[in-house]
């Protein structure tokens, strides 16, 4: 079952269970999928990698909106955004924690034979391919920079 079919089935289940927050999040995902499918140059189908990026984008938007609402003292709106982010997160792969990410990046640097900052692009390209959805790109970049920079000393 592909992402679009899973979302459609889950929308029906959320409607029957009368889960408002879950339904809103699922409808947002479905809307984003339909926009992606109908945009110019779209292949007519939803690639798994494109679906993953779409889900990551939606999750990040919800998390940022919740943070802004917290800053403004709007706990009611923040709670709604956080609930939707939690629903979207269920469709994303399990996130790597800091220790797992560092071990994986160290192994990748060793595997590629990267010796300094000149190899950062090569390491980042491979890391983003391998761990798409499992780790934040900026977290990977800062870790790679730290580890490759330490290797030059």
Tab-separated table of N, CA and C in Angstrom:
chain	number	residue	atom	x	y	z
A	1	UNK	N	0.855	-1.178	0.000
A	1	UNK	CA	0.000	0.000	0.000
A	1	UNK	C	0.900	1.240	0.000
A	2	UNK	N	0.703	2.109	-1.000
A	2	UNK	CA	1.537	3.307	-1.062
A	2	UNK	C	1.019	4.389	-0.111
A	3	UNK	N	1.757	5.475	-0.030
A	3	UNK	CA	1.437	6.539	0.926
A	3	UNK	C	0.045	7.103	0.700
A	4	UNK	N	-0.287	7.359	-0.548
A	4	UNK	CA	-1.591	7.948	-0.857
A	4	UNK	C	-2.744	7.033	-0.416
A	5	UNK	N	-2.607	5.750	-0.657
A	5	UNK	CA	-3.644	4.793	-0.247
A	5	UNK	C	-3.741	4.702	1.273
A	6	UNK	N	-2.579	4.735	1.951
A	6	UNK	CA	-2.578	4.701	3.421
A	6	UNK	C	-3.287	5.918	3.991
A	7	UNK	N	-3.016	7.081	3.405
A	7	UNK	CA	-3.632	8.317	3.888
A	7	UNK	C	-5.151	8.256	3.686
A	8	UNK	N	-5.589	7.815	2.504
A	8	UNK	CA	-7.029	7.708	2.229
A	8	UNK	C	-7.716	6.769	3.223
A	9	UNK	N	-7.097	5.631	3.487
A	9	UNK	CA	-7.677	4.673	4.434
A	9	UNK	C	-7.710	5.252	5.848
A	10	UNK	N	-6.656	5.956	6.218
A	10	UNK	CA	-6.590	6.542	7.563
A	10	UNK	C	-7.563	7.706	7.719
A	11	UNK	N	-7.834	8.426	6.630
A	11	UNK	CA	-8.826	9.512	6.681
A	11	UNK	C	-10.205	8.912	6.997
A	12	UNK	N	-10.540	7.819	6.321
A	12	UNK	CA	-11.825	7.161	6.575
A	12	UNK	C	-11.917	6.693	8.025
A	13	UNK	N	-10.839	6.108	8.510
A	13	UNK	CA	-10.833	5.614	9.892
A	13	UNK	C	-10.961	6.773	10.886
A	14	UNK	N	-10.286	7.883	10.614
A	14	UNK	CA	-10.353	9.054	11.502
A	14	UNK	C	-11.746	9.676	11.475
A	15	UNK	N	-12.391	9.640	10.319
A	15	UNK	CA	-13.753	10.170	10.221
A	15	UNK	C	-14.706	9.322	11.065
A	16	UNK	N	-14.577	8.008	10.947
A	16	UNK	CA	-15.445	7.110	11.703
A	16	UNK	C	-15.212	7.236	13.213
A	17	UNK	N	-13.958	7.458	13.594
A	17	UNK	CA	-13.623	7.581	15.013
A	17	UNK	C	-13.827	9.010	15.533
A	18	UNK	N	-14.149	9.927	14.631
A	18	UNK	CA	-14.371	11.340	14.976
A	18	UNK	C	-13.157	11.967	15.670
A	19	UNK	N	-11.967	11.699	15.097
A	19	UNK	CA	-10.720	12.250	15.613
A	19	UNK	C	-10.378	13.518	14.819
A	20	UNK	N	-10.754	14.673	15.363
A	20	UNK	CA	-10.648	15.939	14.639
A	20	UNK	C	-9.203	16.306	14.284
A	21	UNK	N	-8.299	16.270	15.257
A	21	UNK	CA	-6.911	16.663	14.996
A	21	UNK	C	-6.244	15.729	13.994
A	22	UNK	N	-6.472	14.444	14.169
A	22	UNK	CA	-5.899	13.456	13.248
A	22	UNK	C	-6.444	13.671	11.836
A	23	UNK	N	-7.735	13.920	11.745
A	23	UNK	CA	-8.372	14.138	10.453
A	23	UNK	C	-7.813	15.388	9.770
A	24	UNK	N	-7.628	16.462	10.533
A	24	UNK	CA	-7.061	17.690	9.962
A	24	UNK	C	-5.654	17.453	9.425
A	25	UNK	N	-4.836	16.734	10.178
A	25	UNK	CA	-3.468	16.448	9.737
A	25	UNK	C	-3.480	15.579	8.482
A	26	UNK	N	-4.327	14.570	8.464
A	26	UNK	CA	-4.397	13.679	7.302
A	26	UNK	C	-4.901	14.411	6.065
A	27	UNK	N	-5.846	15.306	6.253
A	27	UNK	CA	-6.339	16.096	5.119
A	27	UNK	C	-5.250	17.024	4.591
A	28	UNK	N	-4.432	17.561	5.472
A	28	UNK	CA	-3.315	18.413	5.038
A	28	UNK	C	-2.317	17.600	4.213
A	29	UNK	N	-2.052	16.373	4.653
A	29	UNK	CA	-1.145	15.500	3.904
A	29	UNK	C	-1.739	15.183	2.533
A	30	UNK	N	-3.023	14.837	2.522
A	30	UNK	CA	-3.678	14.498	1.252
A	30	UNK	C	-3.654	15.694	0.303
A	31	UNK	N	-3.909	16.886	0.828
A	31	UNK	CA	-3.880	18.096	0.012
A	31	UNK	C	-2.495	18.321	-0.591
A	32	UNK	N	-1.458	18.146	0.223
A	32	UNK	CA	-0.087	18.326	-0.267
A	32	UNK	C	0.252	17.287	-1.331
A	33	UNK	N	-0.230	16.063	-1.146
A	33	UNK	CA	0.012	15.005	-2.135
A	33	UNK	C	-0.676	15.356	-3.451
A	34	UNK	N	-1.931	15.799	-3.370
A	34	UNK	CA	-2.658	16.154	-4.588
A	34	UNK	C	-1.999	17.316	-5.306
A	35	UNK	N	-1.514	18.299	-4.559
A	35	UNK	CA	-0.795	19.418	-5.180
A	35	UNK	C	0.466	18.929	-5.882
A	36	UNK	N	1.168	18.012	-5.250
A	36	UNK	CA	2.395	17.463	-5.833
A	36	UNK	C	2.077	16.674	-7.107
A	37	UNK	N	0.991	15.918	-7.087
A	37	UNK	CA	0.618	15.109	-8.246
A	37	UNK	C	0.170	15.958	-9.431
A	38	UNK	N	-0.442	17.106	-9.142
A	38	UNK	CA	-0.998	17.920	-10.225
A	38	UNK	C	-0.077	19.043	-10.666
A	39	UNK	N	1.047	19.208	-9.986
A	39	UNK	CA	1.918	20.309	-10.393
A	39	UNK	C	2.557	20.006	-11.746
A	40	UNK	N	2.939	21.066	-12.426
A	40	UNK	CA	3.488	20.927	-13.769
A	40	UNK	C	4.771	20.109	-13.740
A	41	UNK	N	4.880	19.176	-14.647
A	41	UNK	CA	6.058	18.329	-14.721
A	41	UNK	C	5.970	17.102	-13.835
A	42	UNK	N	4.865	16.958	-13.099
A	42	UNK	CA	4.676	15.789	-12.240
A	42	UNK	C	4.500	14.546	-13.091
A	43	UNK	N	5.042	13.437	-12.652
A	43	UNK	CA	4.996	12.205	-13.428
A	43	UNK	C	3.673	11.471	-13.347
A	44	UNK	N	2.729	11.981	-12.582
A	44	UNK	CA	1.451	11.310	-12.461
A	44	UNK	C	1.378	10.376	-11.269
A	45	UNK	N	2.536	9.964	-10.758
A	45	UNK	CA	2.575	9.101	-9.581
A	45	UNK	C	3.412	9.762	-8.496
A	46	UNK	N	3.265	9.290	-7.282
A	46	UNK	CA	4.016	9.864	-6.170
A	46	UNK	C	5.158	8.923	-5.815
A	47	UNK	N	6.378	9.366	-6.100
A	47	UNK	CA	7.578	8.617	-5.764
A	47	UNK	C	7.705	8.568	-4.236
A	48	UNK	N	8.239	7.486	-3.708
A	48	UNK	CA	8.375	7.345	-2.254
A	48	UNK	C	9.276	8.437	-1.670
A	49	UNK	N	10.360	8.776	-2.369
A	49	UNK	CA	11.279	9.817	-1.884
A	49	UNK	C	10.590	11.177	-1.857
A	50	UNK	N	9.769	11.455	-2.869
A	50	UNK	CA	9.030	12.723	-2.920
A	50	UNK	C	8.017	12.775	-1.784
A	51	UNK	N	7.337	11.663	-1.546
A	51	UNK	CA	6.381	11.591	-0.448
A	51	UNK	C	7.047	11.806	0.897
A	52	UNK	N	8.235	11.247	1.070
A	52	UNK	CA	8.983	11.410	2.312
A	52	UNK	C	9.364	12.875	2.524
A	53	UNK	N	9.855	13.522	1.471
A	53	UNK	CA	10.214	14.949	1.571
A	53	UNK	C	8.987	15.793	1.896
A	54	UNK	N	7.887	15.450	1.289
A	54	UNK	CA	6.643	16.174	1.524
A	54	UNK	C	6.222	16.060	2.992
A	55	UNK	N	6.296	14.859	3.532
A	55	UNK	CA	5.941	14.635	4.930
A	55	UNK	C	6.896	15.371	5.867
A	56	UNK	N	8.186	15.364	5.534
A	56	UNK	CA	9.162	16.081	6.350
A	56	UNK	C	8.860	17.577	6.362
A	57	UNK	N	8.518	18.099	5.208
A	57	UNK	CA	8.200	19.525	5.091
A	57	UNK	C	6.981	19.877	5.941
A	58	UNK	N	5.940	19.060	5.835
A	58	UNK	CA	4.726	19.312	6.615
A	58	UNK	C	4.998	19.219	8.111
A	59	UNK	N	5.801	18.237	8.512
A	59	UNK	CA	6.134	18.076	9.928
A	59	UNK	C	6.911	19.287	10.432
A	60	UNK	N	7.873	19.719	9.645
A	60	UNK	CA	8.689	20.875	10.038
A	60	UNK	C	7.827	22.133	10.152
A	61	UNK	N	6.892	22.317	9.224
A	61	UNK	CA	5.994	23.473	9.277
A	61	UNK	C	5.182	23.467	10.566
A	62	UNK	N	4.664	22.296	10.931
A	62	UNK	CA	3.847	22.196	12.146
A	62	UNK	C	4.685	22.491	13.387
A	63	UNK	N	5.907	21.952	13.422
A	63	UNK	CA	6.781	22.164	14.581
A	63	UNK	C	7.160	23.641	14.723
A	64	UNK	N	7.467	24.293	13.599
A	64	UNK	CA	7.823	25.716	13.637
A	64	UNK	C	6.628	26.568	14.049
A	65	UNK	N	5.453	26.228	13.546
A	65	UNK	CA	4.252	26.980	13.911
A	65	UNK	C	3.960	26.828	15.403
A	66	UNK	N	4.137	25.621	15.926
A	66	UNK	CA	3.903	25.391	17.353
A	66	UNK	C	4.874	26.212	18.200
A	67	UNK	N	6.132	26.280	17.773
A	67	UNK	CA	7.125	27.072	18.510
A	67	UNK	C	6.743	28.554	18.517
A	68	UNK	N	6.276	29.053	17.387
A	68	UNK	CA	5.858	30.457	17.301
A	68	UNK	C	4.659	30.709	18.205
A	69	UNK	N	3.704	29.796	18.186
A	69	UNK	CA	2.526	29.956	19.041
A	69	UNK	C	2.899	29.933	20.523
A	70	UNK	N	3.877	29.086	20.880
A	70	UNK	CA	4.333	29.054	22.272
A	70	UNK	C	4.960	30.393	22.657
A	71	UNK	N	5.757	30.968	21.748
A	71	UNK	CA	6.389	32.265	22.017
A	71	UNK	C	5.344	33.353	22.221
A	72	UNK	N	4.238	33.254	21.507
A	72	UNK	CA	3.189	34.255	21.581
A	72	UNK	C	2.184	33.972	22.689
A	73	UNK	N	2.403	32.895	23.433
A	73	UNK	CA	1.503	32.571	24.538
A	73	UNK	C	0.171	31.986	24.098
A	74	UNK	N	0.127	31.387	22.925
A	74	UNK	CA	-1.110	30.781	22.411
A	74	UNK	C	-1.017	29.267	22.529
A	75	UNK	N	-1.145	28.765	23.740
A	75	UNK	CA	-1.006	27.336	24.002
A	75	UNK	C	-2.063	26.513	23.271
A	76	UNK	N	-3.266	27.068	23.076
A	76	UNK	CA	-4.331	26.333	22.396
A	76	UNK	C	-3.957	26.034	20.945
A	77	UNK	N	-3.429	27.046	20.252
A	77	UNK	CA	-3.033	26.851	18.853
A	77	UNK	C	-1.771	25.987	18.760
A	78	UNK	N	-0.866	26.163	19.714
A	78	UNK	CA	0.356	25.358	19.729
A	78	UNK	C	0.019	23.883	19.917
A	79	UNK	N	-0.915	23.586	20.797
A	79	UNK	CA	-1.307	22.198	21.046
A	79	UNK	C	-1.890	21.558	19.787
A	80	UNK	N	-2.674	22.334	19.040
A	80	UNK	CA	-3.257	21.820	17.793
A	80	UNK	C	-2.168	21.492	16.772
A	81	UNK	N	-1.187	22.398	16.629
A	81	UNK	CA	-0.086	22.156	15.692
A	81	UNK	C	0.757	20.957	16.122
A	82	UNK	N	1.000	20.842	17.420
A	82	UNK	CA	1.789	19.716	17.925
A	82	UNK	C	1.065	18.388	17.711
A	83	UNK	N	-0.250	18.397	17.864
A	83	UNK	CA	-1.030	17.181	17.631
A	83	UNK	C	-0.938	16.761	16.161
A	84	UNK	N	-1.019	17.742	15.270
A	84	UNK	CA	-0.907	17.427	13.842
A	84	UNK	C	0.504	16.940	13.505
A	85	UNK	N	1.521	17.554	14.118
A	85	UNK	CA	2.903	17.129	13.871
A	85	UNK	C	3.105	15.683	14.315
A	86	UNK	N	2.469	15.328	15.414
A	86	UNK	CA	2.590	13.956	15.938
A	86	UNK	C	1.955	12.956	14.963
A	87	UNK	N	0.825	13.324	14.367
A	87	UNK	CA	0.165	12.451	13.387
A	87	UNK	C	1.059	12.275	12.162
A	88	UNK	N	1.630	13.382	11.683
A	88	UNK	CA	2.496	13.328	10.498
A	88	UNK	C	3.742	12.504	10.795
A	89	UNK	N	4.269	12.645	12.004
A	89	UNK	CA	5.476	11.926	12.411
A	89	UNK	C	5.289	10.413	12.327
A	90	UNK	N	4.072	9.944	12.508
A	90	UNK	CA	3.801	8.505	12.450
A	90	UNK	C	4.075	7.928	11.058
A	91	UNK	N	4.066	8.762	10.026
A	91	UNK	CA	4.312	8.303	8.655
A	91	UNK	C	5.776	8.442	8.255
A	92	UNK	N	6.583	9.046	9.126
A	92	UNK	CA	8.003	9.221	8.844
A	92	UNK	C	8.801	8.063	9.437
A	93	UNK	N	9.973	7.769	8.868
A	93	UNK	CA	10.816	6.727	9.461
A	93	UNK	C	11.293	7.158	10.856
A	94	UNK	N	11.674	6.184	11.677
A	94	UNK	CA	12.154	6.477	13.033
A	94	UNK	C	13.384	7.385	12.955
A	95	UNK	N	13.397	8.424	13.784
A	95	UNK	CA	14.514	9.375	13.806
A	95	UNK	C	15.701	8.774	14.558
A	96	UNK	N	16.902	9.104	14.089
A	96	UNK	CA	18.118	8.657	14.766
A	96	UNK	C	18.409	9.613	15.917
A	97	UNK	N	18.858	9.058	17.051
A	97	UNK	CA	19.252	9.957	18.133
A	97	UNK	C	20.693	10.425	17.878
A	98	UNK	N	21.182	11.331	18.701
A	98	UNK	CA	22.491	11.955	18.473
A	98	UNK	C	23.625	10.930	18.456
A	99	UNK	N	23.574	9.970	19.362
A	99	UNK	CA	24.641	8.963	19.431
A	99	UNK	C	24.634	8.070	18.188
A	100	UNK	N	23.451	7.641	17.760
A	100	UNK	CA	23.346	6.811	16.552
A	100	UNK	C	23.850	7.567	15.328
A	101	UNK	N	23.466	8.844	15.247
A	101	UNK	CA	23.870	9.662	14.100
A	101	UNK	C	25.376	9.836	14.068
A	102	UNK	N	25.971	10.123	15.220
A	102	UNK	CA	27.423	10.321	15.257
A	102	UNK	C	28.152	9.048	14.861
A	103	UNK	N	27.701	7.904	15.358
A	103	UNK	CA	28.327	6.625	15.007
A	103	UNK	C	28.190	6.353	13.507
A	104	UNK	N	27.008	6.651	12.960
A	104	UNK	CA	26.776	6.417	11.529
A	104	UNK	C	27.640	7.333	10.677
A	105	UNK	N	27.757	8.598	11.074
A	105	UNK	CA	28.573	9.553	10.309
A	105	UNK	C	30.052	9.167	10.385
A	106	UNK	N	30.521	8.768	11.561
A	106	UNK	CA	31.917	8.313	11.696
A	106	UNK	C	32.194	7.116	10.794
A	107	UNK	N	31.261	6.168	10.769
A	107	UNK	CA	31.416	4.986	9.916
A	107	UNK	C	31.435	5.388	8.442
A	108	UNK	N	30.561	6.331	8.067
A	108	UNK	CA	30.508	6.781	6.677
A	108	UNK	C	31.793	7.487	6.280
A	109	UNK	N	32.333	8.323	7.157
A	109	UNK	CA	33.580	9.033	6.875
A	109	UNK	C	34.704	8.024	6.667
A	110	UNK	N	34.746	6.999	7.508
A	110	UNK	CA	35.748	5.946	7.349
A	110	UNK	C	35.559	5.168	6.056
A	111	UNK	N	34.323	4.867	5.734
A	111	UNK	CA	33.997	4.103	4.525
A	111	UNK	C	34.396	4.861	3.254
A	112	UNK	N	34.152	6.176	3.258
A	112	UNK	CA	34.475	6.989	2.086
A	112	UNK	C	35.932	7.444	2.072
A	113	UNK	N	36.629	7.259	3.175
A	113	UNK	CA	38.022	7.684	3.256
A	113	UNK	C	38.165	9.199	3.255
A	114	UNK	N	37.194	9.888	3.797
A	114	UNK	CA	37.227	11.353	3.831
A	114	UNK	C	38.254	11.805	4.854
A	115	UNK	N	39.061	12.786	4.443
A	115	UNK	CA	40.144	13.211	5.324
A	115	UNK	C	40.074	14.649	5.772
A	116	UNK	N	39.189	15.432	5.232
A	116	UNK	CA	39.139	16.836	5.632
A	116	UNK	C	37.917	17.521	5.056
A	117	UNK	N	37.899	18.833	5.230
A	117	UNK	CA	36.743	19.617	4.799
A	117	UNK	C	36.527	19.544	3.284
A	118	UNK	N	37.566	19.259	2.546
A	118	UNK	CA	37.414	19.158	1.083
A	118	UNK	C	36.480	18.022	0.683
A	119	UNK	N	36.296	17.055	1.573
A	119	UNK	CA	35.429	15.898	1.310
A	119	UNK	C	34.016	16.073	1.852
A	120	UNK	N	33.707	17.241	2.402
A	120	UNK	CA	32.409	17.430	3.046
A	120	UNK	C	31.248	17.213	2.066
A	121	UNK	N	31.347	17.725	0.864
A	121	UNK	CA	30.273	17.572	-0.120
A	121	UNK	C	29.987	16.123	-0.439
A	122	UNK	N	31.036	15.346	-0.582
A	122	UNK	CA	30.878	13.925	-0.902
A	122	UNK	C	30.222	13.189	0.262
A	123	UNK	N	30.657	13.492	1.484
A	123	UNK	CA	30.092	12.849	2.673
A	123	UNK	C	28.636	13.261	2.847
A	124	UNK	N	28.352	14.544	2.686
A	124	UNK	CA	26.977	15.035	2.852
A	124	UNK	C	26.036	14.424	1.820
A	125	UNK	N	26.475	14.322	0.589
A	125	UNK	CA	25.636	13.737	-0.460
A	125	UNK	C	25.234	12.315	-0.126
A	126	UNK	N	26.212	11.523	0.295
A	126	UNK	CA	25.936	10.135	0.648
A	126	UNK	C	25.090	10.042	1.918
A	127	UNK	N	25.387	10.894	2.893
A	127	UNK	CA	24.640	10.871	4.162
A	127	UNK	C	23.176	11.216	3.929
A	128	UNK	N	22.919	12.232	3.120
A	128	UNK	CA	21.535	12.628	2.852
A	128	UNK	C	20.773	11.535	2.114
A	129	UNK	N	21.461	10.793	1.241
A	129	UNK	CA	20.807	9.676	0.546
A	129	UNK	C	20.464	8.549	1.518
A	130	UNK	N	21.415	8.214	2.357
A	130	UNK	CA	21.240	7.072	3.262
A	130	UNK	C	20.229	7.336	4.371
A	131	UNK	N	20.253	8.531	4.935
A	131	UNK	CA	19.469	8.784	6.132
A	131	UNK	C	18.352	9.789	5.919
A	132	UNK	N	17.843	9.866	4.713
A	132	UNK	CA	16.732	10.779	4.428
A	132	UNK	C	15.558	10.429	5.334
A	133	UNK	N	15.061	11.414	6.045
A	133	UNK	CA	13.928	11.205	6.922
A	133	UNK	C	14.291	10.686	8.303
A	134	UNK	N	15.503	10.153	8.457
A	134	UNK	CA	15.906	9.615	9.753
A	134	UNK	C	16.687	10.631	10.567
A	135	UNK	N	17.230	11.645	9.895
A	135	UNK	CA	18.004	12.664	10.599
A	135	UNK	C	17.848	13.987	9.868
A	136	UNK	N	17.916	15.056	10.624
A	136	UNK	CA	17.790	16.392	10.071
A	136	UNK	C	19.056	16.748	9.292
A	137	UNK	N	18.899	17.318	8.113
A	137	UNK	CA	20.037	17.673	7.269
A	137	UNK	C	21.005	18.630	7.940
A	138	UNK	N	20.476	19.593	8.695
A	138	UNK	CA	21.365	20.552	9.358
A	138	UNK	C	22.147	19.871	10.486
A	139	UNK	N	21.540	18.901	11.155
A	139	UNK	CA	22.249	18.165	12.205
A	139	UNK	C	23.367	17.326	11.595
A	140	UNK	N	23.084	16.706	10.449
A	140	UNK	CA	24.107	15.925	9.755
A	140	UNK	C	25.250	16.842	9.335
A	141	UNK	N	24.910	17.993	8.758
A	141	UNK	CA	25.930	18.925	8.267
A	141	UNK	C	26.833	19.409	9.391
A	142	UNK	N	26.251	19.797	10.521
A	142	UNK	CA	27.085	20.298	11.617
A	142	UNK	C	27.981	19.194	12.175
A	143	UNK	N	27.469	17.978	12.234
A	143	UNK	CA	28.258	16.858	12.724
A	143	UNK	C	29.394	16.517	11.762
A	144	UNK	N	29.103	16.489	10.466
A	144	UNK	CA	30.128	16.207	9.465
A	144	UNK	C	31.208	17.278	9.526
A	145	UNK	N	30.783	18.529	9.626
A	145	UNK	CA	31.738	19.638	9.693
A	145	UNK	C	32.636	19.504	10.921
A	146	UNK	N	32.024	19.164	12.059
A	146	UNK	CA	32.794	18.999	13.303
A	146	UNK	C	33.786	17.852	13.175
A	147	UNK	N	33.320	16.719	12.649
A	147	UNK	CA	34.195	15.537	12.578
A	147	UNK	C	35.293	15.679	11.516
A	148	UNK	N	34.958	16.282	10.376
A	148	UNK	CA	35.979	16.484	9.347
A	148	UNK	C	36.948	17.581	9.737
A	149	UNK	N	36.455	18.593	10.429
A	149	UNK	CA	37.325	19.672	10.900
A	149	UNK	C	38.300	19.164	11.949
A	150	UNK	N	37.828	18.238	12.802
A	150	UNK	CA	38.683	17.658	13.833
A	150	UNK	C	39.751	16.763	13.208
A	151	UNK	N	39.412	16.175	12.066
A	151	UNK	CA	40.357	15.292	11.388
A	151	UNK	C	41.523	16.030	10.768
A	152	UNK	N	41.386	17.329	10.524
A	152	UNK	CA	42.450	18.104	9.902
A	152	UNK	C	43.515	18.544	10.888
A	153	UNK	N	43.157	18.618	12.172
A	153	UNK	CA	44.091	19.136	13.177
A	153	UNK	C	45.314	18.295	13.313
